[in-house]
PDB file of C-alpha atoms in Angstrom:
ATOM      1  CA  MET A   1     308.173-217.000 -63.446  1.00  0.00           C
ATOM      2  CA  VAL A   2     309.456-220.405 -62.288  1.00  0.00           C
ATOM      3  CA  MET A   3     305.952-221.875 -62.211  1.00  0.00           C
ATOM      4  CA  THR A   4     305.190-220.592 -65.738  1.00  0.00           C
ATOM      5  CA  ARG A   5     308.332-222.221 -67.117  1.00  0.00           C
ATOM      6  CA  ILE A   6     307.554-225.546 -65.416  1.00  0.00           C
ATOM      7  CA  LEU A   7     303.974-225.521 -66.742  1.00  0.00           C
ATOM      8  CA  LYS A   8     305.207-224.863 -70.287  1.00  0.00           C
ATOM      9  CA  LEU A   9     307.736-227.706 -70.079  1.00  0.00           C
ATOM     10  CA  ALA A  10     305.078-230.057 -68.709  1.00  0.00           C
ATOM     11  CA  ALA A  11     302.739-229.175 -71.572  1.00  0.00           C
ATOM     12  CA  LEU A  12     305.486-229.732 -74.156  1.00  0.00           C
ATOM     13  CA  SER A  13     306.342-233.116 -72.653  1.00  0.00           C
ATOM     14  CA  LEU A  14     302.709-234.220 -72.881  1.00  0.00           C
ATOM     15  CA  VAL A  15     302.496-233.105 -76.514  1.00  0.00           C
ATOM     16  CA  ALA A  16     305.705-234.943 -77.326  1.00  0.00           C
ATOM     17  CA  ALA A  17     304.410-238.089 -75.631  1.00  0.00           C
ATOM     18  CA  GLY A  18     301.203-237.855 -77.656  1.00  0.00           C
ATOM     19  CA  ILE A  19     303.161-237.566 -80.905  1.00  0.00           C
ATOM     20  CA  VAL A  20     305.237-240.628 -80.066  1.00  0.00           C
ATOM     21  CA  PHE A  21     302.142-242.655 -79.189  1.00  0.00           C
ATOM     22  CA  THR A  22     300.317-241.579 -82.356  1.00  0.00           C
ATOM     23  CA  ALA A  23     303.299-242.453 -84.514  1.00  0.00           C
ATOM     24  CA  SER A  24     303.547-245.920 -83.017  1.00  0.00           C
ATOM     25  CA  CYS A  25     299.837-246.599 -83.482  1.00  0.00           C
ATOM     26  CA  SER A  26     299.489-245.145 -86.986  1.00  0.00           C
ATOM     27  CA  SER A  27     302.238-247.278 -88.517  1.00  0.00           C
ATOM     28  CA  GLY A  28     300.198-250.416 -88.966  1.00  0.00           C
ATOM     29  CA  GLY A  29     303.158-252.449 -90.125  1.00  0.00           C
ATOM     30  CA  ALA A  30     305.617-251.216 -87.541  1.00  0.00           C
ATOM     31  CA  SER A  31     308.284-253.689 -86.457  1.00  0.00           C
ATOM     32  CA  ASP A  32     308.774-254.873 -82.891  1.00  0.00           C
ATOM     33  CA  SER A  33     311.909-252.754 -82.576  1.00  0.00           C
ATOM     34  CA  ASP A  34     310.020-249.625 -83.678  1.00  0.00           C
ATOM     35  CA  LEU A  35     307.243-250.357 -81.173  1.00  0.00           C
ATOM     36  CA  LYS A  36     309.725-250.930 -78.340  1.00  0.00           C
ATOM     37  CA  LYS A  37     311.522-247.722 -79.250  1.00  0.00           C
ATOM     38  CA  ALA A  38     308.237-245.795 -79.192  1.00  0.00           C
ATOM     39  CA  GLN A  39     307.282-247.358 -75.840  1.00  0.00           C
ATOM     40  CA  GLN A  40     310.680-246.421 -74.366  1.00  0.00           C
ATOM     41  CA  GLU A  41     310.330-242.834 -75.581  1.00  0.00           C
ATOM     42  CA  LEU A  42     306.842-242.669 -74.086  1.00  0.00           C
ATOM     43  CA  SER A  43     308.164-244.038 -70.779  1.00  0.00           C
ATOM     44  CA  ASP A  44     310.949-241.420 -70.772  1.00  0.00           C
ATOM     45  CA  GLN A  45     308.443-238.634 -71.442  1.00  0.00           C
ATOM     46  CA  GLN A  46     306.180-239.861 -68.616  1.00  0.00           C
ATOM     47  CA  ALA A  47     309.138-239.865 -66.206  1.00  0.00           C
ATOM     48  CA  LEU A  48     310.027-236.319 -67.280  1.00  0.00           C
ATOM     49  CA  ASN A  49     306.429-235.258 -66.784  1.00  0.00           C
ATOM     50  CA  GLN A  50     306.396-236.659 -63.228  1.00  0.00           C
ATOM     51  CA  GLN A  51     309.624-234.791 -62.471  1.00  0.00           C
ATOM     52  CA  LEU A  52     308.143-231.533 -63.769  1.00  0.00           C
ATOM     53  CA  GLN A  53     304.967-232.055 -61.733  1.00  0.00           C
ATOM     54  CA  GLN A  54     307.082-232.506 -58.582  1.00  0.00           C
ATOM     55  CA  GLN A  55     308.995-229.314 -59.371  1.00  0.00           C
ATOM     56  CA  LEU A  56     305.687-227.496 -59.834  1.00  0.00           C
ATOM     57  CA  ALA A  57     304.408-228.749 -56.467  1.00  0.00           C
ATOM     58  CA  ASP A  58     307.649-227.644 -54.781  1.00  0.00           C
ATOM     59  CA  ALA A  59     307.432-224.215 -56.411  1.00  0.00           C
ATOM     60  CA  LYS A  60     303.825-223.760 -55.232  1.00  0.00           C
ATOM     61  CA  LYS A  61     304.798-224.756 -51.699  1.00  0.00           C
ATOM     62  CA  ALA A  62     307.701-222.304 -51.670  1.00  0.00           C
ATOM     63  CA  SER A  63     305.511-219.456 -52.942  1.00  0.00           C
ATOM     64  CA  THR A  64     302.992-219.906 -50.108  1.00  0.00           C
ATOM     65  CA  SER A  65     305.545-220.336 -47.314  1.00  0.00           C
ATOM     66  CA  VAL A  66     305.889-216.750 -46.052  1.00  0.00           C
ATOM     67  CA  THR A  67     307.440-216.136 -42.669  1.00  0.00           C
ATOM     68  CA  PRO A  68     306.002-213.438 -40.341  1.00  0.00           C
ATOM     69  CA  ALA A  69     309.165-211.393 -40.816  1.00  0.00           C
ATOM     70  CA  ALA A  70     308.842-211.583 -44.610  1.00  0.00           C
ATOM     71  CA  ALA A  71     305.168-210.621 -44.419  1.00  0.00           C
ATOM     72  CA  ALA A  72     306.000-207.640 -42.233  1.00  0.00           C
ATOM     73  CA  ALA A  73     308.762-206.601 -44.616  1.00  0.00           C
ATOM     74  CA  ALA A  74     306.337-206.777 -47.527  1.00  0.00           C
ATOM     75  CA  ALA A  75     303.953-204.568 -45.561  1.00  0.00           C
ATOM     76  CA  GLY A  76     306.676-201.970 -45.180  1.00  0.00           C
ATOM     77  CA  LEU A  77     306.833-202.090 -41.379  1.00  0.00           C
ATOM     78  CA  LEU A  78     309.966-204.144 -41.049  1.00  0.00           C
ATOM     79  CA  GLY A  79     312.867-204.560 -43.421  1.00  0.00           C
ATOM     80  CA  VAL A  80     316.553-205.129 -43.717  1.00  0.00           C
ATOM     81  CA  LYS A  81     319.172-204.035 -46.220  1.00  0.00           C
ATOM     82  CA  THR A  82     322.734-204.939 -47.072  1.00  0.00           C
ATOM     83  CA  VAL A  83     325.196-202.288 -45.959  1.00  0.00           C
ATOM     84  CA  VAL A  84     328.633-201.858 -47.500  1.00  0.00           C
ATOM     85  CA  PRO A  85     331.236-201.755 -44.704  1.00  0.00           C
ATOM     86  CA  PRO A  86     333.016-198.407 -44.401  1.00  0.00           C
ATOM     87  CA  THR A  87     336.460-198.045 -45.896  1.00  0.00           C
ATOM     88  CA  PRO A  88     339.125-198.194 -43.156  1.00  0.00           C
ATOM     89  CA  ALA A  89     340.586-194.799 -42.382  1.00  0.00           C
ATOM     90  CA  PRO A  90     344.069-194.324 -43.822  1.00  0.00           C
ATOM     91  CA  THR A  91     347.015-194.070 -41.477  1.00  0.00           C
ATOM     92  CA  ALA A  92     347.321-190.514 -40.241  1.00  0.00           C
ATOM     93  CA  THR A  93     350.101-188.498 -41.861  1.00  0.00           C
ATOM     94  CA  PRO A  94     352.403-186.789 -39.347  1.00  0.00           C
ATOM     95  CA  LEU A  95     351.753-183.054 -39.116  1.00  0.00           C
ATOM     96  CA  PRO A  96     354.477-180.678 -40.341  1.00  0.00           C
ATOM     97  CA  ALA A  97     356.612-179.002 -37.731  1.00  0.00           C
ATOM     98  CA  GLY A  98     354.858-176.113 -36.043  1.00  0.00           C
ATOM     99  CA  VAL A  99     351.328-177.264 -37.004  1.00  0.00           C
ATOM    100  CA  THR A 100     348.919-178.052 -34.165  1.00  0.00           C
ATOM    101  CA  ALA A 101     346.217-180.670 -34.565  1.00  0.00           C
ATOM    102  CA  PRO A 102     342.639-179.364 -34.201  1.00  0.00           C
ATOM    103  CA  THR A 103     341.134-179.756 -30.751  1.00  0.00           C
ATOM    104  CA  ALA A 104     338.549-182.552 -30.491  1.00  0.00           C
ATOM    105  CA  VAL A 105     335.000-181.545 -29.628  1.00  0.00           C
ATOM    106  CA  PRO A 106     334.542-182.207 -25.901  1.00  0.00           C
ATOM    107  CA  ARG A 107     331.900-184.686 -24.791  1.00  0.00           C
ATOM    108  CA  ALA A 108     328.683-183.144 -23.582  1.00  0.00           C
ATOM    109  CA  THR A 109     328.150-182.968 -19.827  1.00  0.00           C
ATOM    110  CA  ALA A 110     324.813-184.209 -18.486  1.00  0.00           C
ATOM    111  CA  PRO A 111     322.622-181.533 -16.885  1.00  0.00           C
ATOM    112  CA  ALA A 112     322.520-181.395 -13.088  1.00  0.00           C
ATOM    113  CA  SER A 113     318.947-182.746 -13.107  1.00  0.00           C
ATOM    114  CA  TYR A 114     320.290-186.162 -14.159  1.00  0.00           C
ATOM    115  CA  TYR A 115     322.143-186.432 -10.844  1.00  0.00           C
ATOM    116  CA  GLN A 116     319.211-185.390  -8.672  1.00  0.00           C
ATOM    117  CA  PRO A 117     316.605-187.711  -7.109  1.00  0.00           C
ATOM    118  CA  VAL A 118     313.933-188.919  -9.529  1.00  0.00           C
ATOM    119  CA  GLY A 119     310.354-188.412  -8.501  1.00  0.00           C
ATOM    120  CA  PRO A 120     307.746-188.991  -7.690  1.00  0.00           C
ATOM    121  CA  TYR A 121     307.594-192.033 -10.005  1.00  0.00           C
ATOM    122  CA  PHE A 122     309.889-194.176 -12.113  1.00  0.00           C
ATOM    123  CA  ILE A 123     308.245-195.536 -15.265  1.00  0.00           C
ATOM    124  CA  TYR A 124     309.343-198.179 -17.766  1.00  0.00           C
ATOM    125  CA  VAL A 125     307.311-198.424 -21.004  1.00  0.00           C
ATOM    126  CA  GLU A 126     307.194-200.692 -24.052  1.00  0.00           C
ATOM    127  CA  THR A 127     305.217-200.018 -27.230  1.00  0.00           C
ATOM    128  CA  ILE A 128     304.093-203.330 -28.694  1.00  0.00           C
ATOM    129  CA  ALA A 129     302.723-204.535 -32.023  1.00  0.00           C
ATOM    130  CA  THR A 130     299.825-206.941 -31.647  1.00  0.00           C
ATOM    131  CA  SER A 131     298.113-209.417 -33.955  1.00  0.00           C
ATOM    132  CA  THR A 132     294.786-208.438 -32.341  1.00  0.00           C
ATOM    133  CA  ALA A 133     292.790-206.438 -34.865  1.00  0.00           C
ATOM    134  CA  SER A 134     291.965-202.810 -34.108  1.00  0.00           C
ATOM    135  CA  LYS A 135     288.530-201.275 -34.546  1.00  0.00           C
ATOM    136  CA  TYR A 136     289.658-200.531 -38.116  1.00  0.00           C
ATOM    137  CA  ASN A 137     290.240-204.285 -38.713  1.00  0.00           C
ATOM    138  CA  VAL A 138     294.004-203.812 -39.048  1.00  0.00           C
ATOM    139  CA  ALA A 139     296.431-206.133 -37.234  1.00  0.00           C
ATOM    140  CA  SER A 140     300.169-206.672 -37.110  1.00  0.00           C
ATOM    141  CA  THR A 141     301.695-209.773 -38.709  1.00  0.00           C
ATOM    142  CA  LEU A 142     303.889-210.049 -35.589  1.00  0.00           C
ATOM    143  CA  ALA A 143     302.264-210.936 -32.269  1.00  0.00           C
ATOM    144  CA  CYS A 144     303.235-209.277 -28.980  1.00  0.00           C
ATOM    145  CA  THR A 145     306.494-207.818 -30.266  1.00  0.00           C
ATOM    146  CA  PRO A 146     308.135-204.562 -29.083  1.00  0.00           C
ATOM    147  CA  SER A 147     308.134-202.149 -32.002  1.00  0.00           C
ATOM    148  CA  GLY A 148     308.713-198.490 -32.743  1.00  0.00           C
ATOM    149  CA  VAL A 149     307.037-198.424 -36.176  1.00  0.00           C
ATOM    150  CA  PHE A 150     303.327-198.766 -36.896  1.00  0.00           C
ATOM    151  CA  ALA A 151     300.744-198.285 -39.649  1.00  0.00           C
ATOM    152  CA  ARG A 152     297.584-196.233 -39.703  1.00  0.00           C
ATOM    153  CA  GLY A 153     294.658-198.246 -38.406  1.00  0.00           C
ATOM    154  CA  GLN A 154     296.946-200.519 -36.376  1.00  0.00           C
ATOM    155  CA  ARG A 155     296.692-200.985 -32.620  1.00  0.00           C
ATOM    156  CA  ILE A 156     299.546-199.933 -30.356  1.00  0.00           C
ATOM    157  CA  VAL A 157     299.720-201.697 -26.992  1.00  0.00           C
ATOM    158  CA  PHE A 158     301.442-199.791 -24.188  1.00  0.00           C
ATOM    159  CA  ARG A 159     302.873-201.923 -21.367  1.00  0.00           C
ATOM    160  CA  TYR A 160     304.391-200.079 -18.446  1.00  0.00           C
ATOM    161  CA  ASP A 161     305.719-200.546 -14.948  1.00  0.00           C
ATOM    162  CA  ILE A 162     305.420-197.729 -12.370  1.00  0.00           C
ATOM    163  CA  VAL A 163     307.431-197.482  -9.149  1.00  0.00           C
ATOM    164  CA  ASP A 164     306.581-194.982  -6.419  1.00  0.00           C
ATOM    165  CA  ILE A 165     309.973-193.504  -5.522  1.00  0.00           C
ATOM    166  CA  ALA A 166     308.821-192.442  -2.031  1.00  0.00           C
ATOM    167  CA  THR A 167     307.798-195.953  -0.980  1.00  0.00           C
ATOM    168  CA  GLY A 168     309.940-198.030  -3.353  1.00  0.00           C
ATOM    169  CA  LYS A 169     306.833-200.045  -4.283  1.00  0.00           C
ATOM    170  CA  ARG A 170     305.199-200.697  -7.630  1.00  0.00           C
ATOM    171  CA  LEU A 171     301.797-199.250  -8.345  1.00  0.00           C
ATOM    172  CA  THR A 172     299.263-202.079  -8.708  1.00  0.00           C
ATOM    173  CA  ASP A 173     295.525-202.676  -8.817  1.00  0.00           C
ATOM    174  CA  ARG A 174     295.522-202.325  -5.016  1.00  0.00           C
ATOM    175  CA  ASP A 175     296.258-198.600  -5.333  1.00  0.00           C
ATOM    176  CA  THR A 176     292.576-197.838  -5.754  1.00  0.00           C
ATOM    177  CA  ASP A 177     293.104-194.129  -5.070  1.00  0.00           C
ATOM    178  CA  THR A 178     295.404-193.818  -8.095  1.00  0.00           C
ATOM    179  CA  VAL A 179     294.391-193.572 -11.751  1.00  0.00           C
ATOM    180  CA  VAL A 180     296.952-194.090 -14.532  1.00  0.00           C
ATOM    181  CA  LYS A 181     296.297-193.333 -18.193  1.00  0.00           C
ATOM    182  CA  VAL A 182     298.067-193.299 -21.523  1.00  0.00           C
ATOM    183  CA  VAL A 183     297.180-190.163 -23.473  1.00  0.00           C
ATOM    184  CA  ALA A 184     297.616-190.399 -27.257  1.00  0.00           C
ATOM    185  CA  PRO A 185     298.678-187.433 -29.424  1.00  0.00           C
ATOM    186  CA  ASN A 186     295.086-186.786 -30.532  1.00  0.00           C
ATOM    187  CA  GLY A 187     293.831-186.726 -26.933  1.00  0.00           C
ATOM    188  CA  ASP A 188     292.456-190.285 -26.802  1.00  0.00           C
ATOM    189  CA  GLU A 189     292.920-191.802 -23.340  1.00  0.00           C
ATOM    190  CA  SER A 190     293.401-195.415 -22.263  1.00  0.00           C
ATOM    191  CA  THR A 191     293.060-196.176 -18.551  1.00  0.00           C
ATOM    192  CA  GLY A 192     295.761-198.562 -17.367  1.00  0.00           C
ATOM    193  CA  ARG A 193     294.775-202.140 -16.541  1.00  0.00           C
ATOM    194  CA  PHE A 194     297.025-204.106 -14.182  1.00  0.00           C
ATOM    195  CA  SER A 195     297.242-207.693 -15.395  1.00  0.00           C
ATOM    196  CA  GLN A 196     299.601-210.559 -16.158  1.00  0.00           C
ATOM    197  CA  ARG A 197     301.226-210.650 -19.567  1.00  0.00           C
ATOM    198  CA  GLY A 198     300.070-213.468 -21.803  1.00  0.00           C
ATOM    199  CA  GLY A 199     296.591-213.446 -20.293  1.00  0.00           C
ATOM    200  CA  GLY A 200     297.670-215.690 -17.431  1.00  0.00           C
ATOM    201  CA  GLN A 201     298.709-218.517 -19.778  1.00  0.00           C
ATOM    202  CA  VAL A 202     302.344-218.301 -18.615  1.00  0.00           C
ATOM    203  CA  PRO A 203     302.604-218.850 -14.833  1.00  0.00           C
ATOM    204  CA  ASP A 204     305.762-216.781 -14.218  1.00  0.00           C
ATOM    205  CA  ALA A 205     304.940-213.929 -16.641  1.00  0.00           C
ATOM    206  CA  PRO A 206     305.270-210.410 -15.145  1.00  0.00           C
ATOM    207  CA  PHE A 207     302.339-208.275 -14.079  1.00  0.00           C
ATOM    208  CA  MET A 208     302.242-204.794 -15.633  1.00  0.00           C
ATOM    209  CA  PHE A 209     299.890-201.992 -16.542  1.00  0.00           C
ATOM    210  CA  SER A 210     298.658-201.988 -20.124  1.00  0.00           C
ATOM    211  CA  GLY A 211     296.616-199.802 -22.418  1.00  0.00           C
ATOM    212  CA  SER A 212     296.045-199.530 -26.144  1.00  0.00           C
ATOM    213  CA  TRP A 213     295.363-197.027 -28.884  1.00  0.00           C
ATOM    214  CA  ASP A 214     293.951-197.649 -32.364  1.00  0.00           C
ATOM    215  CA  ILE A 215     295.763-195.271 -34.708  1.00  0.00           C
ATOM    216  CA  PRO A 216     293.182-193.269 -36.716  1.00  0.00           C
ATOM    217  CA  LEU A 217     293.239-193.874 -40.460  1.00  0.00           C
ATOM    218  CA  ASP A 218     293.854-190.159 -41.068  1.00  0.00           C
ATOM    219  CA  PHE A 219     296.601-189.782 -38.444  1.00  0.00           C
ATOM    220  CA  PRO A 220     299.579-187.918 -39.946  1.00  0.00           C
ATOM    221  CA  LEU A 221     302.749-189.861 -40.603  1.00  0.00           C
ATOM    222  CA  GLY A 222     305.453-189.204 -38.045  1.00  0.00           C
ATOM    223  CA  ALA A 223     306.116-189.422 -34.323  1.00  0.00           C
ATOM    224  CA  VAL A 224     303.614-190.734 -31.768  1.00  0.00           C
ATOM    225  CA  ASP A 225     304.164-188.206 -28.985  1.00  0.00           C
ATOM    226  CA  TYR A 226     302.240-189.904 -26.162  1.00  0.00           C
ATOM    227  CA  LYS A 227     302.342-189.361 -22.393  1.00  0.00           C
ATOM    228  CA  ILE A 228     301.322-191.131 -19.191  1.00  0.00           C
ATOM    229  CA  THR A 229     299.421-189.400 -16.402  1.00  0.00           C
ATOM    230  CA  ILE A 230     299.201-190.554 -12.786  1.00  0.00           C
ATOM    231  CA  THR A 231     296.500-188.964 -10.649  1.00  0.00           C
ATOM    232  CA  LYS A 232     296.543-189.448  -6.873  1.00  0.00           C
ATOM    233  CA  GLY A 233     295.053-187.343  -4.096  1.00  0.00           C
ATOM    234  CA  GLY A 234     293.810-184.736  -6.523  1.00  0.00           C
ATOM    235  CA  GLN A 235     297.274-184.175  -8.024  1.00  0.00           C
ATOM    236  CA  THR A 236     298.335-185.299 -11.493  1.00  0.00           C
ATOM    237  CA  PHE A 237     301.880-186.187 -12.505  1.00  0.00           C
ATOM    238  CA  THR A 238     302.634-186.232 -16.241  1.00  0.00           C
ATOM    239  CA  TRP A 239     305.428-188.376 -17.672  1.00  0.00           C
ATOM    240  CA  ARG A 240     306.748-188.213 -21.220  1.00  0.00           C
ATOM    241  CA  PRO A 241     309.254-190.759 -22.569  1.00  0.00           C
ATOM    242  CA  PRO A 242     312.773-189.393 -23.077  1.00  0.00           C
ATOM    243  CA  TYR A 243     313.707-189.245 -26.723  1.00  0.00           C
ATOM    244  CA  LEU A 244     316.285-187.955 -29.176  1.00  0.00           C
ATOM    245  CA  THR A 245     315.402-185.852 -32.217  1.00  0.00           C
ATOM    246  CA  SER A 246     317.928-184.450 -34.674  1.00  0.00           C
ATOM    247  CA  GLU A 247     317.300-183.023 -38.124  1.00  0.00           C
ATOM    248  CA  PRO A 248     320.997-183.187 -39.180  1.00  0.00           C
ATOM    249  CA  LEU A 249     321.281-186.822 -38.069  1.00  0.00           C
ATOM    250  CA  LYS A 250     317.766-187.632 -39.350  1.00  0.00           C
ATOM    251  CA  GLU A 251     316.962-189.353 -36.067  1.00  0.00           C
ATOM    252  CA  ASP A 252     313.825-189.456 -33.965  1.00  0.00           C
ATOM    253  CA  THR A 253     313.619-192.200 -31.337  1.00  0.00           C
ATOM    254  CA  ARG A 254     309.907-191.793 -30.627  1.00  0.00           C
ATOM    255  CA  PRO A 255     307.465-194.458 -31.922  1.00  0.00           C
ATOM    256  CA  LYS A 256     306.397-193.605 -35.471  1.00  0.00           C
ATOM    257  CA  VAL A 257     303.513-194.057 -37.864  1.00  0.00           C
ATOM    258  CA  VAL A 258     305.299-194.880 -41.113  1.00  0.00           C
ATOM    259  CA  GLN A 259     302.502-195.832 -43.496  1.00  0.00           C
TER     260      GLN A 259
END
């Protein structure tokens, strides 16, 4: 809209300049004062035209300067909104004599399993958006960024750290008798690769396991209910990330395919 207006104004200024020039040339007996006046008007129109051209160049530059966050928002994967702050609660009115206030709902007590030893492994996982294209030629506009929302055809990178509770040591590439995998909801498996983040370009970057999954183009919208399996000595341990789901609260903390 801004560019269209600037172009129209520029065109009008050029037409006006042409009229002034024609008038000054067609009046064969024009006086010196008339000629100077026409030249001044032409000079003013040329200055206006230069100003409009600069505004047009600035508008073009602004229209092509899109930040990664803005591009992601336009793609529907990342966005923000303005939220109206809640109205402060009014001061409580004292209860009439003989009326008892309702009892507050007690806080939930964690199950006993939360206080028992964890085993046999402790696992920390990140799901990451990557600007590396998937086999469907879809890539994130944000590189190497933890994310919980993805699009069909996009690649999810899983980075995870595993600690053997019995020994207190991390699993690494030296544990050749152990196989770790990420299993996607559709059954696709990605064997973990132990490597340094950033491809070794950052000297002090952490070493972690990683795997990836290219989301099928027909994958249903909703949660990505993945799991990690650790097989050692013929036994397989299956780990699923803890998550919260609630229909009344409309919450689901699992990674999601949203478009």
